[in-house]
Coordinates of C-alpha atoms in Angstrom, one line a residue:
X1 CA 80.4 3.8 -11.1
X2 CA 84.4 2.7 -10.4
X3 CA 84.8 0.7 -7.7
X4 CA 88.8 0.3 -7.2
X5 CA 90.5 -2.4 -5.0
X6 CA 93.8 -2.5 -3.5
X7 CA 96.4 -4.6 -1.6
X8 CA 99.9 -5.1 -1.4
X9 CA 99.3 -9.0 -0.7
X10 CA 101.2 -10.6 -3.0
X11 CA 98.5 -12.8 -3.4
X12 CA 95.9 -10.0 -4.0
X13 CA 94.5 -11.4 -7.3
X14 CA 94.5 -14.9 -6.2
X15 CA 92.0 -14.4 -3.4
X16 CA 89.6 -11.8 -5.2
X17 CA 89.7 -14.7 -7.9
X18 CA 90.8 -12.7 -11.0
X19 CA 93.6 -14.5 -13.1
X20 CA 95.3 -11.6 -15.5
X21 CA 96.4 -14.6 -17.6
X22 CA 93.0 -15.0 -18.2
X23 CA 91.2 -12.6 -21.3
X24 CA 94.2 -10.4 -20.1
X25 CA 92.4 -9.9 -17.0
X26 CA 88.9 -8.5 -18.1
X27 CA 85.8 -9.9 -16.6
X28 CA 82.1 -8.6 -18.6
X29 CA 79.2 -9.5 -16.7
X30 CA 75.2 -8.6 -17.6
X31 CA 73.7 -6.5 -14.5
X32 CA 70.2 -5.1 -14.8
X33 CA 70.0 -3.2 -18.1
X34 CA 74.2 -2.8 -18.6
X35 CA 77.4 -4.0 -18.3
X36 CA 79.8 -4.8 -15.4
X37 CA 83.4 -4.8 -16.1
X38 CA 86.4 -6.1 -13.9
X39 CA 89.5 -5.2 -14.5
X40 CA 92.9 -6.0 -13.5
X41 CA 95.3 -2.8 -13.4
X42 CA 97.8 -4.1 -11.8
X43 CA 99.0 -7.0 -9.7
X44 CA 97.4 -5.1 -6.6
X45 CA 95.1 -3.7 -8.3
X46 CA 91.6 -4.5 -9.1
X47 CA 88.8 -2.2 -10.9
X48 CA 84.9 -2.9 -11.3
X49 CA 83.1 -0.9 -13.6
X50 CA 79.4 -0.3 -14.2
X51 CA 78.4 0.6 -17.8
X52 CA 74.5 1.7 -18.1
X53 CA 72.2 1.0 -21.1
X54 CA 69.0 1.9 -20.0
X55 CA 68.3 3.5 -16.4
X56 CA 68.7 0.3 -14.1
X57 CA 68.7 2.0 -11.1
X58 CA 66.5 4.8 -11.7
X59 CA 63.9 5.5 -9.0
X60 CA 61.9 8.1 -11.0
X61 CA 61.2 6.9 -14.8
X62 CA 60.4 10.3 -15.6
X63 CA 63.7 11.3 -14.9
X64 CA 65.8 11.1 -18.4
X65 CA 69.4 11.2 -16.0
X66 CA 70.0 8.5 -14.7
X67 CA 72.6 9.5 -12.7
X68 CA 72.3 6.8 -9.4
X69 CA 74.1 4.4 -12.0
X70 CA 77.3 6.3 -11.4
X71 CA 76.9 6.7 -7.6
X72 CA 74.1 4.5 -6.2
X73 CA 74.8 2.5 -3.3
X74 CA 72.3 -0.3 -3.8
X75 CA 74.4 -0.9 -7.2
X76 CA 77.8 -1.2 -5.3
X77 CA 76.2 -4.0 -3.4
X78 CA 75.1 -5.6 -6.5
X79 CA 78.5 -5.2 -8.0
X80 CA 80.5 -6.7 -5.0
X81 CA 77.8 -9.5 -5.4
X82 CA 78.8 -10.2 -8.9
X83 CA 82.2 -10.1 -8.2
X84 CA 83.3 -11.2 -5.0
X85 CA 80.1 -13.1 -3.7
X86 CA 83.0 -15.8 -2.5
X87 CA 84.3 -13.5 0.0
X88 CA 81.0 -13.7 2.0
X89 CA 81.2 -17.3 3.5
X90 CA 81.4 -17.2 7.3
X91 CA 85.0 -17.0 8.4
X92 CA 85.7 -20.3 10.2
X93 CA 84.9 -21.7 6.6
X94 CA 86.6 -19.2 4.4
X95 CA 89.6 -20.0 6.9
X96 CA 89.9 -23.2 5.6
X97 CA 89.1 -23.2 2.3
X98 CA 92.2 -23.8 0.0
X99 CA 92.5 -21.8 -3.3
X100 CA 93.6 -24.8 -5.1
X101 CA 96.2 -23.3 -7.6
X102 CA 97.7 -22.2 -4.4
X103 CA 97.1 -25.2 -2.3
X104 CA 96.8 -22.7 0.1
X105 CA 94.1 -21.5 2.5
X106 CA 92.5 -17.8 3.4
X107 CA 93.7 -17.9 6.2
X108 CA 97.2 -18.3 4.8
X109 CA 97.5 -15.8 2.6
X110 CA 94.8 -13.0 3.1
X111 CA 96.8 -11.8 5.9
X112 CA 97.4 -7.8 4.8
X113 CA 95.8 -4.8 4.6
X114 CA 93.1 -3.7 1.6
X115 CA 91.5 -0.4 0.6
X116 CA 88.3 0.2 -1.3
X117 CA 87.7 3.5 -3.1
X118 CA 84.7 4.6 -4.7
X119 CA 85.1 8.4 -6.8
X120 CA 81.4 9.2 -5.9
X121 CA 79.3 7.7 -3.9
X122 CA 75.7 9.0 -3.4
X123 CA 74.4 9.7 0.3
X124 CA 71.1 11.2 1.0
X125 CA 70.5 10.2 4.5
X126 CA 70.3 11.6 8.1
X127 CA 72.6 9.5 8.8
X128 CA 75.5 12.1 7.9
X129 CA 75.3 15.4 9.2
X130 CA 78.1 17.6 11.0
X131 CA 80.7 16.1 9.0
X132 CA 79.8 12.7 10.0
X133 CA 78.8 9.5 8.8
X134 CA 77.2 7.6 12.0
X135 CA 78.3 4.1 11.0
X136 CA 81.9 5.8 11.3
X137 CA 81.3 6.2 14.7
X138 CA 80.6 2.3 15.2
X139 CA 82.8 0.7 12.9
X140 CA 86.2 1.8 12.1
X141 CA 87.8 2.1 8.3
X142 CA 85.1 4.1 7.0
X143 CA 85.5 7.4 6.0
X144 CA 84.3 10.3 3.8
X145 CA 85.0 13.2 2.0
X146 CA 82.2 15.0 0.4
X147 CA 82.4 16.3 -3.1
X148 CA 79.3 18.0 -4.8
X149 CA 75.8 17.8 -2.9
X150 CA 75.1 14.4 -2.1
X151 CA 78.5 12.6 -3.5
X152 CA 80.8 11.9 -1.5
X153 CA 84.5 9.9 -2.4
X154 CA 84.2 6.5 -0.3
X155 CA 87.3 4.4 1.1
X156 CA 87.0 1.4 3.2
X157 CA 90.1 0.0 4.9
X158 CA 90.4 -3.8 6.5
X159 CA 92.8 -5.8 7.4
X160 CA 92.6 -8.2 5.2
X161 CA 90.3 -8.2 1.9
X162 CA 87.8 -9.8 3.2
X163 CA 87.3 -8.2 6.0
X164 CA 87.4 -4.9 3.5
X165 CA 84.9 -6.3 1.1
X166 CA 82.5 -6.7 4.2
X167 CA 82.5 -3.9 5.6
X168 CA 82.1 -1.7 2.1
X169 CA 78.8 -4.1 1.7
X170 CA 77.7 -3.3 5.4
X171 CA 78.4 0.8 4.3
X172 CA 76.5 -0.1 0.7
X173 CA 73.7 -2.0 2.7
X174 CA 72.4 1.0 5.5
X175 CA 73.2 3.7 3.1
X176 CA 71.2 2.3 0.2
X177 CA 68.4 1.6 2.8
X178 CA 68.4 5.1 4.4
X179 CA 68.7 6.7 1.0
X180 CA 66.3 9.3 0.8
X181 CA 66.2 8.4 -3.4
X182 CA 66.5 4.8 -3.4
X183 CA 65.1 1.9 -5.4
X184 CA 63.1 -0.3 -3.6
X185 CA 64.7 -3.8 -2.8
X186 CA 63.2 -7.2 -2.2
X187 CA 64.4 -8.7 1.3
X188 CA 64.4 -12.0 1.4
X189 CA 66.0 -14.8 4.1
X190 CA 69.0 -15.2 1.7
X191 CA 69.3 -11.4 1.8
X192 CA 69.3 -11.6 5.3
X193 CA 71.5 -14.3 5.9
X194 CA 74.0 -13.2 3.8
X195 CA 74.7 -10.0 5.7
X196 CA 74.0 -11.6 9.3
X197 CA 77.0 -13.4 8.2
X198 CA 79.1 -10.2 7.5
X199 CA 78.4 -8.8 10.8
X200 CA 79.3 -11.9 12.7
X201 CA 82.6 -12.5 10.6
X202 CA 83.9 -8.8 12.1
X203 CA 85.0 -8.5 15.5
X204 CA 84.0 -5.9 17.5
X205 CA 80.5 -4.9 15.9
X206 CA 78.2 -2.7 18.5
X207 CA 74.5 -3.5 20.0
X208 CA 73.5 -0.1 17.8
X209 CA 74.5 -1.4 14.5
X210 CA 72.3 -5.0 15.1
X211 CA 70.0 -2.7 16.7
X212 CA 69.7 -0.4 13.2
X213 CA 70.2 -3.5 10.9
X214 CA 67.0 -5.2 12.4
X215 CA 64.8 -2.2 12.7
X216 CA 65.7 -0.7 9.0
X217 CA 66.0 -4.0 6.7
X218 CA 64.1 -7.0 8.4
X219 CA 60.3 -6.9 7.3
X220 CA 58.5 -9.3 9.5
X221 CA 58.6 -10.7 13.0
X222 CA 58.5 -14.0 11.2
X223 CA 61.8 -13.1 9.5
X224 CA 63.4 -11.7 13.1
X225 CA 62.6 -14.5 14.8
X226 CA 64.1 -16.7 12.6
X227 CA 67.3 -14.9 12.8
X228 CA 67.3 -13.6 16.0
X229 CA 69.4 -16.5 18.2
X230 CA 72.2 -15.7 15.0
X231 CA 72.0 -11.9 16.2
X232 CA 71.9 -12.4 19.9
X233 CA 74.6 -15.3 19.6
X234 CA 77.4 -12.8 18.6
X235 CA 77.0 -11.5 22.1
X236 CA 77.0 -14.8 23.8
X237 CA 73.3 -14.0 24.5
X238 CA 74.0 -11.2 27.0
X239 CA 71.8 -9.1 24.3
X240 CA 67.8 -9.9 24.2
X241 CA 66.5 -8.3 21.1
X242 CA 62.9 -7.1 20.3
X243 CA 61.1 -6.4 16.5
X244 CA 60.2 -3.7 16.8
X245 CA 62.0 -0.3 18.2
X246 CA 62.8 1.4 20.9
X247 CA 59.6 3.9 20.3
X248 CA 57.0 1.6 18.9
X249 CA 58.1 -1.1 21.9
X250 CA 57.2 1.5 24.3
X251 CA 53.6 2.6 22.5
X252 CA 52.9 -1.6 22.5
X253 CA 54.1 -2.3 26.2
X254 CA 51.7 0.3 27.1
X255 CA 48.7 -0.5 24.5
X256 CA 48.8 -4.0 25.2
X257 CA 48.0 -3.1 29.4
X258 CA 45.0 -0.7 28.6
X259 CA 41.9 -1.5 29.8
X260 CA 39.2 -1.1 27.0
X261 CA 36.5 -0.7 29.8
X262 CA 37.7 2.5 31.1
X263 CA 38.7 6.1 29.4
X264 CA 42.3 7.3 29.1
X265 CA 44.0 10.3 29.6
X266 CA 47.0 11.3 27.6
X267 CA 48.9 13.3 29.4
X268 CA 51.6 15.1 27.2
X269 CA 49.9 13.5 24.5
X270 CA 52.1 14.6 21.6
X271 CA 51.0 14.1 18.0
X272 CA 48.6 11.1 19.4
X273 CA 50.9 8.0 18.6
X274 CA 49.5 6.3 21.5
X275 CA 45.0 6.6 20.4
X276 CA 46.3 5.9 16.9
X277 CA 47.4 2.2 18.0
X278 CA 44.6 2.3 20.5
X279 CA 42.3 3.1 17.7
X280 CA 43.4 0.5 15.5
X281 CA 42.5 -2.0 17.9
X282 CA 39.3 -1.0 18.0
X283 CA 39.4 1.4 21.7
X284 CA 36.4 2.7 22.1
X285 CA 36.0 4.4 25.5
X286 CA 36.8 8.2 25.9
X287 CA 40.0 9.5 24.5
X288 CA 41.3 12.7 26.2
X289 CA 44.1 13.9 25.1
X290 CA 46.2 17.2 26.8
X291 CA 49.7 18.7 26.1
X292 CA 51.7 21.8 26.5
X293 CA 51.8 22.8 22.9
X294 CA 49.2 23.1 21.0
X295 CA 48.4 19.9 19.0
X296 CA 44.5 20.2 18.6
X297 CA 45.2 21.1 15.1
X298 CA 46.9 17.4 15.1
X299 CA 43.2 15.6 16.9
X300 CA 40.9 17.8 14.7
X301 CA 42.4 15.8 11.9
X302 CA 42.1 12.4 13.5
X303 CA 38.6 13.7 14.7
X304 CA 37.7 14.2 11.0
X305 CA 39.7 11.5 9.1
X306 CA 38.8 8.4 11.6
X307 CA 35.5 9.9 12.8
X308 CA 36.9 9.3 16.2
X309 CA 34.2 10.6 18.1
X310 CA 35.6 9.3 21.3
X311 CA 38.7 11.7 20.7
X312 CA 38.4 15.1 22.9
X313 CA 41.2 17.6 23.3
X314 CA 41.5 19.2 26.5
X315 CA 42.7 22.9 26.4
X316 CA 43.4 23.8 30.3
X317 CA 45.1 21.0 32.6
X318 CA 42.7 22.6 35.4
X319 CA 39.5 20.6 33.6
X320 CA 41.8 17.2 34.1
X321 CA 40.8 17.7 38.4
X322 CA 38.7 14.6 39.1
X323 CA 39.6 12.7 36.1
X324 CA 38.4 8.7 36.5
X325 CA 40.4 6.6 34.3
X326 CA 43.6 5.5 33.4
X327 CA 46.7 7.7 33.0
X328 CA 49.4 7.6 30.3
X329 CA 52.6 9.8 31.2
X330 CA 54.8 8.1 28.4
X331 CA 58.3 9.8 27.6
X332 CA 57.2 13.0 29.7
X333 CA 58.7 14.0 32.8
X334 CA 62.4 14.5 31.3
X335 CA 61.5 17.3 29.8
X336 CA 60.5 19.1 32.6
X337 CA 63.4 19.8 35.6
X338 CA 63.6 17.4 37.9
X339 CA 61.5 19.3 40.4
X340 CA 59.1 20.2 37.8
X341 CA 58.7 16.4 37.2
X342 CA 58.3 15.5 40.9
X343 CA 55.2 18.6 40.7
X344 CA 53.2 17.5 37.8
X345 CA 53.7 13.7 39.6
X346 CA 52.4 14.8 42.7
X347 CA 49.5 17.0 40.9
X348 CA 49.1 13.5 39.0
X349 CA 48.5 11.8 42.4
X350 CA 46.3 14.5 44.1
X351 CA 43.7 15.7 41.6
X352 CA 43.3 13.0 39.7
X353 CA 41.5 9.3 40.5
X354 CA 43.1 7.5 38.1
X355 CA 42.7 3.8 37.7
X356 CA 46.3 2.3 36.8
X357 CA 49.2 5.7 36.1
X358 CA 51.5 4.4 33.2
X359 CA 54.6 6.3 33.3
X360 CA 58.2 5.8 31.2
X361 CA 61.1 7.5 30.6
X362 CA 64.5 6.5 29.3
X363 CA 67.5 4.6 31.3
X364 CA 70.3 6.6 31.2
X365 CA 72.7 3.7 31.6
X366 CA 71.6 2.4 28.6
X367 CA 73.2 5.4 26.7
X368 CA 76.0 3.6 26.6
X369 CA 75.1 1.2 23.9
X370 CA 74.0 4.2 21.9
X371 CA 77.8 5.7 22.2
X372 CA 76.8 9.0 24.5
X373 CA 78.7 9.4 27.3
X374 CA 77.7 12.7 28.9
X375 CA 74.8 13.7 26.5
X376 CA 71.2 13.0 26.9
X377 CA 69.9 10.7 24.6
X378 CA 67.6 13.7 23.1
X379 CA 68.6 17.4 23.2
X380 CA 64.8 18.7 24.6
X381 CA 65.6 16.3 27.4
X382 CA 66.3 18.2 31.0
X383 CA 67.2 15.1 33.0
X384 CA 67.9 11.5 32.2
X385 CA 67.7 8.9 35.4
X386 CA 69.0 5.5 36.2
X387 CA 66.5 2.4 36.7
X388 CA 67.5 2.7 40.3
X389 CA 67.0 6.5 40.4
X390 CA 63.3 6.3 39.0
X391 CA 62.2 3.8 41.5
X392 CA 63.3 5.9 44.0
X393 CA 61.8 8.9 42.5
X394 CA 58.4 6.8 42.2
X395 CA 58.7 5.0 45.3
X396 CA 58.8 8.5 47.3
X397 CA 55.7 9.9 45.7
X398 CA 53.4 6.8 45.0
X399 CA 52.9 4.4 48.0
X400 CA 50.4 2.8 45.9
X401 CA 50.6 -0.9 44.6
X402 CA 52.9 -0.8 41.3
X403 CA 55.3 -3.0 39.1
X404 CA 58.4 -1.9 37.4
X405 CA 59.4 -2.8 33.7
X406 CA 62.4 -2.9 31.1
X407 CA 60.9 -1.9 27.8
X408 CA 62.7 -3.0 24.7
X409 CA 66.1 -4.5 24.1
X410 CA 67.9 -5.7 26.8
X411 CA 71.6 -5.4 26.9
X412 CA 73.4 -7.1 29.8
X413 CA 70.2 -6.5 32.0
X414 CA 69.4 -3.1 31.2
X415 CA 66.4 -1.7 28.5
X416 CA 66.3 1.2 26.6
X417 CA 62.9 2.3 29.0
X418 CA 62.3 2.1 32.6
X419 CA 58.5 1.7 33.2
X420 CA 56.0 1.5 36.1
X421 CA 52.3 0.5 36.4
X422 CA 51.0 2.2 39.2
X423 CA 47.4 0.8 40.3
X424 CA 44.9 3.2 42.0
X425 CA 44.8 4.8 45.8

């Protein structure tokens, strides 16, 4: 891998730390199982190189190509580690630091434009696709151009080096963790911190990116808590983050409100998310589960594997007349019409005797924070409402005692999910 810096800051070298008066500007450093070399080309000019000896960043050790040490994100974050690990210091107190030959601060002098380029880069992620690459889409500076497969030539622009060198970490960070072929990495606080740090020191940094950085690289709700009040600071607290997503919050907000003493319908059940958690806590009462398409395949499985005896399938919605119970109508009715929802709603509410109804469905005006202006937030969705237009829509069909909810994230008052327990006739 060639990693190549440039600047036309006269004081380029100075503040990436390299002296070319020094071993004529070559720096040799041990990574892994090989060598990494900086070089200065020019006076705004700076190369890193990464020679192998033995497959350091080879996922599969059967495998005799080791080919990720030529492209592999997770070793362009370890190379800018090596190298540049000075550059990561939160800014009010990289501001002030004074490079002493200079007696001179950052602030002073890194006050121009850098680019990074990387020849090939390796990408094997969902996260590019059309053309795109979605952290292009929140912060700007990145882009791509694809070469063979999955390399693609890299270049990161900032306005100053630092804020280059930070950003091609942030790009080196999600895309060595959404890597289809990565090797596995040990996240620890210091990890953590470290790129907390790089988030806060740019301005202008979205809710999705936190949202993505928390939900793809933090391992425990011990570790998020710690670092949350950092995360939620940047946005002068008008952000409330949660561990977990916006999917899993939902399944939790739910689970956590069942009663164990009664049965459950799950009405548009999908592949069973909701009995697997349920399960796992040790539910026990009767399971039914109904949809449109045909997962029984899907239950027969969990029938089988877990021994879930309590588990049925229910073929026809006409055998759901009469039900007793409680209700779950999670993530449902937006993929009906909107008179198709207010139906099965109303058939809800007279042929059934449920209990307590659960029902979500996503907040349009939180699409916003996703960067969707006109779009649903899914393409199988047929309508999206507002918190205030789902009330309404529940208010006019249930009289019945209920309590509204914001599941998830909250950003400037409003969640990812609008939710309603509605207690029986």
């Amino acid at each position: 891998m060639i990693i190549k810096l440039k600047s036309d800051n006269k004081y380029f070298l100075d503040i990436l730390y390299k002296n070319p008066n020094t071993d004529k500007g070559l720096y040799l450093k041990e990574l892994k199982d090989g060598i990494v070399i900086g070089n200065v080309i020019k006076e705004n000019e700076y190369h890193c190189v990464f020679l192998d000896g033995k497959k350091s960043y080879l996922p599969e050790e059967g495998n005799q190509i080791d080919f990720q040490s030529y492209c592999s994100p997770l070793l362009a974050l370890n190379i800018m580690t090596e190298f540049f690990n000075h550059l990561y210091k939160e800014n009010e107190v990289l501001n002030e630091t004074v490079i002493s030959w200079l007696e001179k601060s950052y602030n002073e002098v890194d006050t121009e434009k850098c680019t990074i380029e990387v020849p090939t880069f390796f990408i094997d992620t969902n996260w590019y696709k059309n053309g795109r690459y979605l952290l292009s889409k929140y912060i700007d500076g990145i882009s791509l151009e694809q070469k063979i497969g999955n390399n693609f030539e890299l270049k990161i622009e900032g306005a100053t080096v630092r804020e280059a060198v930070q950003k091609f970490s942030l790009v080196s960070l999600f895309t060595h963790f959404t890597n289809k072929y990565a090797v596995y990495t040990f996240i620890d606080d210091y990890f953590i911190q470290k790129h907390i740090t790089m988030f806060t020191n740019l301005t202008g940094i979205p809710y999705f990116v936190f949202y993505l950085f928390i939900k793809r690289i933090m391992r425990s709700p011990v570790q998020f808590e710690k670092f949350r009040p950092q995360l939620e600071a940047y946005f002068d607290n008008q952000v409330q983050f949660v561990f977990t997503d916006t999917h899993q919050s939902r399944k939790e907000f739910i689970c956590s409100k069942i009663n164990f003493d009664e049965p459950v319908l799950d009405f548009g059940c999908g592949e069973l998310q909701y009995f697997k958690l349920l399960n796992k806590k040790g539910f026990e009462k009767e399971y039914y589960a109904y949809d449109e398409v045909d997962f029984k395949p899907i239950a027969d499985k969990i029938q089988e594997a877990q021994r879930a005896e309590n588990l049925f399938w229910v073929e026809n919605v006409e055998e759901l007349k009469d039900f007793v119970g409680q209700i779950i109508l999670s993530e449902v009715i937006e993929h009906n019409s909107l008179e198709e929802a207010k139906a099965l709603l109303i058939w809800i509410r007279d042929n059934t005797n449920f209990t307590t109804l659960f029902v979500t469905t996503p907040d349009k005006d939180f699409n916003v924070n996703y960067e969707l202006t006109e779009e649903f937030r899914h393409d199988d969705h047929d309508f999206e409402l507002s918190n205030s237009e789902f009330r309404n829509l529940i208010d006019e069909i249930f009289p019945n005692q209920k309590t509204f909810h914001g599941v998830g994230d909250c950003v400037k008052g409003i969640y990812p999910t609008s939710a309603v327990i509605i207690q029986k006739k």
